Coordinates of C-alpha atoms and ligand atoms in Angstrom, one line a residue:
Chain Y
M140 CA 128.3 72.1 91.1
T141 CA 130.5 75.2 91.1
Q142 CA 129.5 78.4 92.6
F143 CA 131.5 81.5 93.3
N144 CA 131.2 85.3 93.5
G145 CA 133.6 88.2 93.5
K146 CA 134.8 91.0 91.2
L147 CA 135.6 90.0 87.6
V148 CA 139.1 91.5 86.8
L149 CA 141.9 91.2 84.4
D150 CA 145.2 90.3 86.2
E151 CA 148.7 91.5 85.1
D152 CA 148.9 88.8 82.5
G153 CA 145.5 89.8 81.0
L154 CA 143.8 86.7 82.4
L155 CA 140.1 87.0 83.4
C156 CA 140.0 86.4 87.1
V157 CA 137.5 86.5 89.9
K158 CA 138.8 88.4 93.0
M159 CA 137.5 86.3 95.8
H160 CA 138.0 84.8 99.3
I161 CA 139.3 81.3 99.2
S162 CA 138.1 80.4 102.7
P163 CA 135.8 82.0 105.3
M164 CA 138.7 82.1 107.8
N165 CA 141.0 84.0 105.5
P166 CA 140.2 87.7 104.9
E167 CA 142.6 88.0 101.9
L168 CA 141.2 88.3 98.4
Y169 CA 142.9 86.4 95.6
D170 CA 142.7 86.7 91.9
I171 CA 141.6 83.2 90.7
P172 CA 141.6 82.7 86.9
L173 CA 138.3 81.6 85.4
Q174 CA 140.2 78.8 83.7
E175 CA 141.1 77.4 87.2
L176 CA 137.6 77.8 88.5
L177 CA 136.0 76.0 85.6
E178 CA 138.7 73.5 84.4
D179 CA 136.9 70.6 86.1
L180 CA 134.1 71.1 83.7
I181 CA 136.0 71.1 80.5
N182 CA 134.3 68.8 77.9
K183 CA 131.1 68.7 80.0
D184 CA 127.8 70.3 79.0
I185 CA 127.3 73.1 81.4
F186 CA 124.6 75.5 82.5
M187 CA 125.9 79.0 83.4
E188 CA 124.0 82.0 84.6
V189 CA 126.0 85.1 85.4
F190 CA 124.8 88.3 87.0
A191 CA 126.5 91.5 88.1
T192 CA 125.9 91.9 91.8
Q193 CA 125.5 94.9 94.0
K194 CA 126.4 95.3 97.6
R195 CA 123.6 96.3 99.9
W196 CA 125.8 97.6 102.8
E197 CA 126.9 101.1 103.2
G198 CA 130.4 102.5 102.6
E199 CA 131.3 100.3 99.6
G200 CA 129.8 100.6 96.1
G201 CA 128.7 97.5 94.2
S202 CA 130.1 96.4 90.9
E203 CA 128.1 99.1 89.1
E204 CA 130.2 101.8 90.8
Chain F
M145 CA 126.0 77.9 144.9
S146 CA 129.8 78.1 144.4
N147 CA 132.0 80.9 143.5
N148 CA 135.5 82.1 142.7
N149 CA 135.6 84.9 145.3
S150 CA 139.3 85.5 144.8
E151 CA 138.8 86.4 141.2
L152 CA 135.3 87.7 141.3
E153 CA 135.6 91.3 140.2
S154 CA 133.6 93.0 137.5
N155 CA 133.2 96.4 136.1
S156 CA 130.3 98.3 137.8
D157 CA 129.3 100.3 134.8
R158 CA 128.4 97.3 132.7
I159 CA 125.0 95.5 132.6
K160 CA 125.6 92.4 134.6
F161 CA 124.3 89.2 133.2
G162 CA 123.4 85.8 134.6
L163 CA 123.3 82.9 132.1
I164 CA 120.7 80.2 132.7
G165 CA 121.2 77.0 130.8
T166 CA 124.8 77.3 129.6
G167 CA 124.6 74.7 126.8
A168 CA 125.4 75.0 123.1
R169 CA 123.3 78.1 122.3
C170 CA 124.2 80.0 125.3
G171 CA 127.9 79.6 124.4
G172 CA 127.4 81.4 121.1
L173 CA 125.3 84.2 122.6
S174 CA 127.5 84.9 125.5
R175 CA 130.7 84.9 123.4
T176 CA 129.3 87.9 121.4
L177 CA 128.4 89.6 124.7
V178 CA 131.8 89.3 126.3
K179 CA 133.6 90.3 123.1
D180 CA 131.5 93.5 122.7
P181 CA 134.0 96.2 121.7
E182 CA 131.9 98.8 123.7
Q183 CA 132.0 96.6 126.8
R184 CA 128.4 97.2 127.6
G185 CA 127.8 93.8 129.3
D186 CA 129.5 91.6 131.9
V187 CA 128.8 88.0 132.9
I188 CA 128.8 87.6 136.7
A189 CA 126.6 84.5 137.3
L190 CA 126.0 81.1 135.7
C191 CA 123.4 78.4 136.3
D192 CA 123.2 74.9 134.8
I193 CA 122.4 71.5 136.3
N194 CA 125.3 70.0 134.3
Q195 CA 128.7 70.7 135.8
T196 CA 130.5 70.3 132.5
A197 CA 128.4 73.0 130.9
L198 CA 128.9 75.2 133.9
K199 CA 132.7 74.8 133.8
K200 CA 132.8 75.4 130.1
A201 CA 130.9 78.7 130.5
E202 CA 133.1 79.7 133.5
G203 CA 136.2 79.1 131.4
M204 CA 134.9 81.3 128.6
V205 CA 134.1 84.2 131.0
K206 CA 137.6 83.9 132.6
S207 CA 139.4 83.8 129.3
Y208 CA 137.6 86.9 127.9
L209 CA 136.7 88.9 131.0
K210 CA 139.5 87.8 133.3
H211 CA 137.3 87.3 136.3
G212 CA 135.3 84.6 138.0
T213 CA 131.5 83.9 138.3
K214 CA 129.0 82.9 140.9
N215 CA 127.8 79.5 139.8
Y216 CA 124.4 78.0 140.6
T217 CA 122.5 74.8 139.9
D218 CA 119.2 76.3 140.9
Y219 CA 118.1 79.2 138.7
R220 CA 116.0 80.8 141.5
E221 CA 119.1 81.4 143.5
L222 CA 120.7 83.2 140.5
L223 CA 117.6 85.3 140.3
D224 CA 117.9 86.2 144.0
N225 CA 121.3 87.7 143.3
P226 CA 120.6 91.5 143.4
D227 CA 123.7 92.2 141.3
V228 CA 122.3 90.5 138.3
D229 CA 120.6 93.0 136.0
A230 CA 119.7 90.8 133.1
V231 CA 119.6 87.1 132.2
I232 CA 120.0 85.0 129.1
I233 CA 117.5 82.0 129.5
S234 CA 118.5 79.2 127.2
P235 CA 117.6 75.8 128.7
P236 CA 115.4 73.3 126.9
D237 CA 112.1 74.8 125.6
F238 CA 109.8 73.4 128.3
L239 CA 111.6 75.4 131.0
H240 CA 111.3 78.8 129.3
H241 CA 107.9 79.6 130.8
K242 CA 108.6 79.3 134.5
M243 CA 112.1 80.7 134.2
A244 CA 111.1 83.7 132.2
I245 CA 108.2 84.6 134.5
D246 CA 110.3 84.2 137.6
A247 CA 113.0 86.4 136.0
F248 CA 110.6 89.2 135.2
N249 CA 109.1 89.0 138.7
A250 CA 112.7 89.3 140.1
G251 CA 113.1 92.5 138.1
K252 CA 115.6 91.3 135.5
H253 CA 115.8 92.1 131.8
V254 CA 115.3 88.9 129.9
F255 CA 116.9 87.5 126.7
L256 CA 114.7 84.5 126.2
E257 CA 115.7 81.9 123.7
K258 CA 112.9 80.8 121.3
P259 CA 110.2 79.5 121.5
V260 CA 108.2 81.8 123.8
G261 CA 106.9 78.8 125.9
I262 CA 105.5 75.7 124.2
N263 CA 101.9 76.7 124.0
L264 CA 99.7 79.8 123.9
D265 CA 98.9 79.6 127.7
Q266 CA 102.6 79.8 128.4
M267 CA 103.2 82.5 125.8
I268 CA 100.6 84.8 127.2
D269 CA 101.9 84.4 130.7
I270 CA 105.4 85.4 129.5
V271 CA 104.4 88.4 127.5
N272 CA 102.1 89.7 130.3
A273 CA 104.9 89.2 132.8
A274 CA 107.3 91.2 130.5
K275 CA 104.8 94.0 130.0
N276 CA 104.0 94.2 133.8
S277 CA 107.6 94.3 134.8
G278 CA 108.6 97.1 132.5
K279 CA 111.8 95.3 131.8
T280 CA 113.2 94.6 128.3
L281 CA 112.4 91.3 126.6
E282 CA 114.3 90.0 123.6
V283 CA 113.3 86.7 122.1
G284 CA 116.1 84.7 120.4
Y285 CA 114.7 85.5 116.9
V286 CA 118.2 86.0 115.6
L287 CA 117.2 86.0 111.9
R288 CA 115.7 89.4 112.3
Y289 CA 119.2 90.6 112.5
A290 CA 120.6 88.6 109.6
P291 CA 121.5 91.0 106.8
F292 CA 119.7 88.8 104.2
F293 CA 116.4 89.3 106.0
V294 CA 117.1 92.9 107.0
E295 CA 117.6 93.8 103.4
M296 CA 114.6 91.8 102.3
K297 CA 112.4 93.7 104.8
K298 CA 113.9 97.0 103.6
M299 CA 113.1 96.1 100.0
I300 CA 109.5 95.3 100.9
D301 CA 109.1 98.5 103.1
D302 CA 110.6 100.6 100.3
E303 CA 108.1 99.1 97.9
E304 CA 110.8 97.9 95.6
I305 CA 108.5 95.1 94.6
G306 CA 105.3 97.1 95.0
E307 CA 102.6 95.6 97.1
P308 CA 103.6 92.1 98.4
L309 CA 101.1 89.7 97.0
F310 CA 102.4 86.2 97.6
C311 CA 105.1 84.4 99.5
Q312 CA 106.6 80.9 99.5
A313 CA 109.2 79.9 102.1
L314 CA 111.0 76.7 102.7
E315 CA 113.3 75.5 105.4
E316 CA 115.3 72.4 105.0
Y317 CA 117.3 71.4 108.1
Y318 CA 119.9 68.7 108.4
G319 CA 119.3 68.5 112.2
A320 CA 118.3 64.9 112.8
Y321 CA 121.5 64.3 114.7
H322 CA 120.1 66.0 117.7
F323 CA 116.4 66.3 117.0
Y324 CA 115.8 62.6 117.3
R325 CA 118.2 62.0 120.1
G326 CA 118.1 64.8 122.7
W327 CA 115.3 66.6 124.6
W328 CA 114.0 67.8 121.2
K329 CA 112.6 64.3 120.3
K330 CA 109.6 64.6 122.7
K331 CA 106.7 66.9 121.7
A332 CA 106.0 67.6 125.4
N333 CA 109.5 69.3 125.6
T334 CA 109.1 71.6 122.6
G335 CA 105.4 71.8 121.6
G336 CA 106.3 70.1 118.3
I337 CA 108.7 70.8 115.4
M338 CA 106.8 73.7 114.1
I339 CA 107.0 75.6 117.4
Q340 CA 110.6 74.5 118.0
K341 CA 111.9 75.2 114.5
I342 CA 109.9 77.6 112.4
C343 CA 108.8 80.0 115.1
H344 CA 111.7 82.0 113.6
D345 CA 110.1 82.1 110.2
M346 CA 106.7 83.1 111.6
D347 CA 108.4 86.0 113.3
L348 CA 109.9 87.1 109.9
H349 CA 106.5 86.7 108.2
Y350 CA 104.8 88.9 110.8
W351 CA 107.6 91.4 110.5
M352 CA 107.3 91.6 106.8
F353 CA 103.6 91.1 106.1
G354 CA 101.7 92.1 109.3
K355 CA 98.9 90.4 111.0
P356 CA 97.6 87.0 110.0
K357 CA 93.9 86.2 109.4
K358 CA 93.7 82.4 109.2
I359 CA 96.1 79.5 109.2
C360 CA 96.1 75.8 108.5
A361 CA 98.9 73.3 108.7
F362 CA 99.8 69.6 108.2
E363 CA 102.6 67.6 109.6
S364 CA 103.7 64.0 109.4
L365 CA 106.5 61.6 110.1
M366 CA 107.6 60.3 106.8
N367 CA 111.2 59.1 107.1
F368 CA 112.7 59.2 110.7
K369 CA 110.7 56.1 111.7
P370 CA 111.3 52.3 111.6
G371 CA 112.1 51.3 108.0
G372 CA 113.6 54.7 107.1
W373 CA 117.0 53.0 107.0
D374 CA 117.9 49.4 106.5
N375 CA 119.5 48.5 109.8
K376 CA 117.5 45.5 111.1
G377 CA 115.8 47.4 113.9
A378 CA 119.0 48.5 115.8
V379 CA 118.0 51.2 118.3
T380 CA 121.6 52.5 118.9
C381 CA 124.5 53.3 116.6
H382 CA 126.9 51.0 118.5
E383 CA 124.8 48.0 117.7
C384 CA 124.1 49.0 114.1
E385 CA 125.7 47.1 111.3
N386 CA 124.7 49.5 108.5
R387 CA 125.9 53.0 109.4
C388 CA 123.6 55.8 108.2
P389 CA 124.7 59.4 107.6
Y390 CA 123.5 60.3 111.1
F391 CA 125.9 57.9 112.9
T392 CA 127.3 59.3 116.1
P393 CA 129.6 57.7 118.7
E394 CA 128.1 56.2 121.9
T395 CA 129.2 59.1 124.0
G396 CA 130.0 62.7 123.2
G397 CA 128.3 64.6 120.3
R398 CA 125.7 67.2 121.0
T399 CA 123.3 65.0 122.9
N400 CA 125.8 62.4 124.4
S401 CA 123.6 59.7 123.0
D402 CA 123.8 57.3 120.0
E403 CA 120.1 56.5 119.8
C404 CA 119.0 55.5 116.3
V405 CA 117.3 58.4 114.7
F406 CA 115.0 56.0 112.8
N407 CA 114.2 53.3 115.4
D408 CA 114.4 54.9 118.8
P409 CA 110.9 56.0 119.8
H410 CA 110.1 59.7 119.4
D411 CA 106.8 61.6 119.0
I412 CA 107.9 64.6 116.9
T413 CA 107.3 64.7 113.1
D414 CA 109.8 65.4 110.4
N415 CA 108.0 67.6 107.9
C416 CA 105.2 70.1 107.7
Q417 CA 103.4 72.6 105.4
I418 CA 101.7 75.7 106.7
I419 CA 99.4 78.0 104.8
I420 CA 98.6 81.5 106.1
Q421 CA 96.3 84.2 104.8
F422 CA 97.2 87.6 106.1
E423 CA 94.8 90.5 106.7
T424 CA 96.1 92.1 103.5
G425 CA 94.9 89.0 101.6
L426 CA 98.5 87.8 100.9
N427 CA 98.7 84.0 100.9
L428 CA 101.8 82.4 102.2
S429 CA 103.0 78.8 102.3
M430 CA 105.9 77.6 104.4
G431 CA 107.3 74.2 104.2
M432 CA 109.9 72.5 106.4
N433 CA 111.6 69.1 106.5
F434 CA 114.4 67.3 108.3
F435 CA 115.2 64.7 105.6
N436 CA 116.9 67.0 103.1
S437 CA 120.3 66.3 101.7
R438 CA 123.1 68.0 103.6
G439 CA 123.9 70.4 100.7
Q440 CA 120.4 71.7 100.7
S441 CA 120.2 72.7 104.4
D442 CA 118.9 76.3 104.0
R443 CA 116.1 78.7 104.0
H444 CA 114.6 79.6 100.6
W445 CA 112.3 82.6 100.2
R446 CA 110.3 84.0 97.3
V447 CA 108.2 87.1 97.7
V448 CA 106.1 88.2 94.7
G449 CA 104.9 91.8 94.6
S450 CA 102.8 93.9 92.2
K451 CA 105.9 95.4 90.6
G452 CA 108.6 92.7 91.0
E453 CA 109.7 89.6 92.7
I454 CA 112.5 88.8 95.1
T455 CA 114.0 85.3 95.7
G456 CA 117.0 84.1 97.7
R457 CA 118.6 81.4 99.7
L458 CA 119.8 82.5 103.2
S459 CA 123.1 80.7 102.9
T460 CA 124.2 82.6 99.9
G461 CA 123.4 86.0 101.4
M462 CA 122.1 87.0 98.0
I463 CA 118.7 88.4 97.0
R464 CA 117.7 88.3 93.4
Y465 CA 115.3 90.9 92.2
D466 CA 113.3 90.6 88.9
P467 CA 111.0 93.4 87.8
R468 CA 107.6 92.2 86.9
F469 CA 107.2 94.3 83.7
D470 CA 110.6 93.8 81.9
S471 CA 110.0 94.7 78.3
T472 CA 113.3 93.1 77.3
M473 CA 111.9 89.7 78.2
G474 CA 115.4 88.7 79.2
F475 CA 117.3 89.1 82.4
E476 CA 118.7 92.6 81.6
K477 CA 116.9 94.2 84.5
T478 CA 117.4 91.4 87.0
K479 CA 119.6 92.5 89.9
V480 CA 121.4 90.4 92.3
Y481 CA 122.2 92.0 95.7
L482 CA 124.9 90.8 98.1
C483 CA 123.7 91.3 101.7
N484 CA 126.5 89.7 103.7
K485 CA 129.8 91.4 104.3
P486 CA 132.7 88.9 104.1
G487 CA 133.2 87.1 107.3
T488 CA 129.5 87.1 108.3
G489 CA 129.2 84.8 111.3
G490 CA 126.6 82.4 112.7
H491 CA 122.9 82.5 111.8
A492 CA 123.8 84.3 108.6
G493 CA 125.2 87.2 110.5
G494 CA 122.5 87.6 113.2
D495 CA 124.5 86.1 116.0
A496 CA 127.0 89.0 115.8
V497 CA 124.4 91.6 116.3
Q498 CA 121.4 90.5 118.3
I499 CA 122.7 90.4 121.8
L500 CA 124.4 93.8 121.3
E501 CA 121.0 95.2 120.2
F502 CA 119.5 93.8 123.4
L503 CA 122.3 95.5 125.5
Q504 CA 121.6 98.8 123.7
A505 CA 117.8 98.5 124.3
I506 CA 118.4 98.0 128.0
K507 CA 120.8 101.0 128.1
E508 CA 118.2 103.2 126.3
G509 CA 115.4 101.8 128.4
R510 CA 113.3 100.8 125.4
E511 CA 111.7 97.7 123.9
S512 CA 113.9 95.7 121.7
K513 CA 113.3 94.6 118.1
A514 CA 112.3 91.0 118.9
G515 CA 110.3 92.1 122.0
I516 CA 106.7 91.7 123.2
E517 CA 105.1 92.3 119.9
S518 CA 107.3 89.9 118.1
A519 CA 106.9 87.3 120.9
Y520 CA 103.1 87.6 120.8
W521 CA 102.5 87.5 117.0
S522 CA 105.0 84.9 116.1
S523 CA 103.6 82.6 118.8
I524 CA 100.0 83.3 117.8
M525 CA 101.0 82.1 114.3
I526 CA 103.1 79.1 115.0
M527 CA 101.1 77.8 117.9
G528 CA 98.0 78.4 115.8
A529 CA 99.6 76.3 113.1
Q530 CA 100.4 73.6 115.6
M531 CA 96.8 73.7 116.8
S532 CA 95.5 73.4 113.2
A533 CA 97.7 70.3 112.6
D534 CA 96.7 68.8 115.9
K535 CA 92.9 69.4 115.5
D536 CA 92.8 69.0 111.7
K537 CA 91.0 72.4 111.1
I538 CA 91.6 75.9 109.9
V539 CA 92.4 78.2 112.8
R540 CA 91.0 81.7 112.7
I541 CA 93.4 84.1 114.3
Q542 CA 90.6 86.2 115.8
D543 CA 89.6 83.2 117.9
L544 CA 93.1 83.1 119.3
T545 CA 93.5 86.8 119.9
D546 CA 90.1 86.9 121.6
K547 CA 91.2 84.1 124.0
Y548 CA 94.7 85.5 124.4
P549 CA 94.5 89.3 124.1
Y550 CA 97.6 91.3 123.3
P551 CA 98.9 92.7 126.6
G552 CA 97.3 96.0 127.3
Ligands
NAD181 N1 117.8 81.2 118.4 C1 118.3 80.2 117.8 O1 118.6 80.2 116.6 C2 118.6 78.9 118.6 C3 119.5 78.0 118.2 C4 119.7 76.9 119.0 C5 119.0 76.7 120.2 N2 118.1 77.6 120.5 C6 117.3 77.5 121.8 O2 118.2 77.6 122.9 C7 117.8 76.7 123.9 C8 118.9 75.8 124.3 O3 119.3 75.0 123.2 P1 120.7 74.3 123.1 O4 120.9 73.8 121.8 O5 121.7 75.2 123.8 O6 120.4 73.0 124.1 P2 121.5 72.3 125.0 O7 120.8 71.0 125.5 O8 122.8 72.3 124.4 O9 121.6 73.3 126.3 C9 120.6 73.4 127.3 C10 121.3 73.6 128.6 O10 120.3 73.8 129.6 C11 120.7 73.0 130.8 N3 119.6 72.8 131.7 C12 118.7 71.9 131.6 N4 117.8 72.0 132.6 C13 118.2 73.0 133.4 C14 117.7 73.7 134.5 N5 116.7 73.2 135.2 N6 118.4 74.7 135.0 C15 119.5 75.2 134.4 N7 120.0 74.6 133.3 C16 119.4 73.6 132.7 C17 121.3 71.8 130.2 O11 122.1 71.1 131.2 C18 122.1 72.3 129.0 O12 123.4 72.6 129.4 C19 116.5 76.0 123.4 O13 115.4 76.6 123.9 C20 116.6 76.1 121.9 O14 115.3 76.1 121.3 C21 117.9 78.7 119.8

């Protein structure tokens, strides 16, 4: 099972990426291409459900900003 | 009593804490306390019957606060120390009653780990002692401070789902490692798995849905019993020829014991279902089990209201909202909220907040969030549930509140 969340962005090369943390210990955010996140599933039947998320804490807007 | 006089020096403006039962849980709580950026609290005294636990806590205080502690093996001596303003009480559950009452009688503010005693007689003594002392009580209901539940409560209070009509909750806990080995494995030490484990959830249910009306519960031992794993009756891991996922070395680990979680005798169960009807009419069911797969260890919640529905898993920190009347018949109006800021710590973020809230409540001379009211109603519910399972009958809450009236 693959599960991730973060902001969907286009990187400098125009690749669709998710801006995300790669470990709870590391505060840095990285642009990870969707290709990389999903490549283990290539040629498999998949189920995908995608929602835009909104942050509930103050001081930062959600993805609808 | 022993102390490090040479280094014993603490800041007089801070609230001075004594820690009683300096085991695993106390470590987490006191680290937040000593790291408080506002430096509201100090730790000056420690008590444990185990020297290793005592030394570990002493080392933690030294490394963060740069001073020594007075160390005790008898908690009554710690309570006699007039410099101690507040205590964290976190020994095994069956010791909570006597220690909490003695602490209030000694004029200390009390952070009491859950549960609030192991039966209703003990609970009512504790809340009455808290009330009569005028000191602040905070019960270790840390999930009240987890952003996931804080946001869920806000959504309910703000009527985002309209009137709450129905709730289903599930806790799956991969905790057999210690529950069938340490002090947890005897019902006489905890009051039973419901009281030990899902008193947290009852507190959340009361917080969100108000007073309960009736309750019934069932529990059983389905898997952590002889035959639950094929190991020819071995009663310890070191003599076992077919290691199970709960294998632990002979010494060390959380309980320093390698008793077989299936074959070593214990009298607690491994699953339960509770059904509660609240005064509003809302029906709630809460299930819990210990034999889940590791990846499913979590709390799952679903609250259905007159205008919408919220669901979520605590570990994700996300709450999904679906409006009830969505004419698109799709998911267009579904919202998914993120509740946890990155880096949220233990107990889904609650650990980083609760002890600091307790400090602030003491400073302001007020009751804290998980105070007397929370202690009373969560216990009425969970101990009522245990009573229902033990006596095989529906328990009417009015019968319990008549016998154990809320402190006046
Ligand atoms: N709020 C939460 O989420 C949460 C989480 C874990 C544990 N707890 C609660 O915290 C308490 C402690 O649990 P734990 O996991 O730390 O257990 P633990 O066994 O790791 O620690 C208990 C400590 O108490 C000490 N102790 C035993 N008898 C004593 C006595 N007479 N005087 C002083 N110390 C004594 C033990 O030596 C041990 O160091 C329990 O009541 C448990 O229910 C709460």
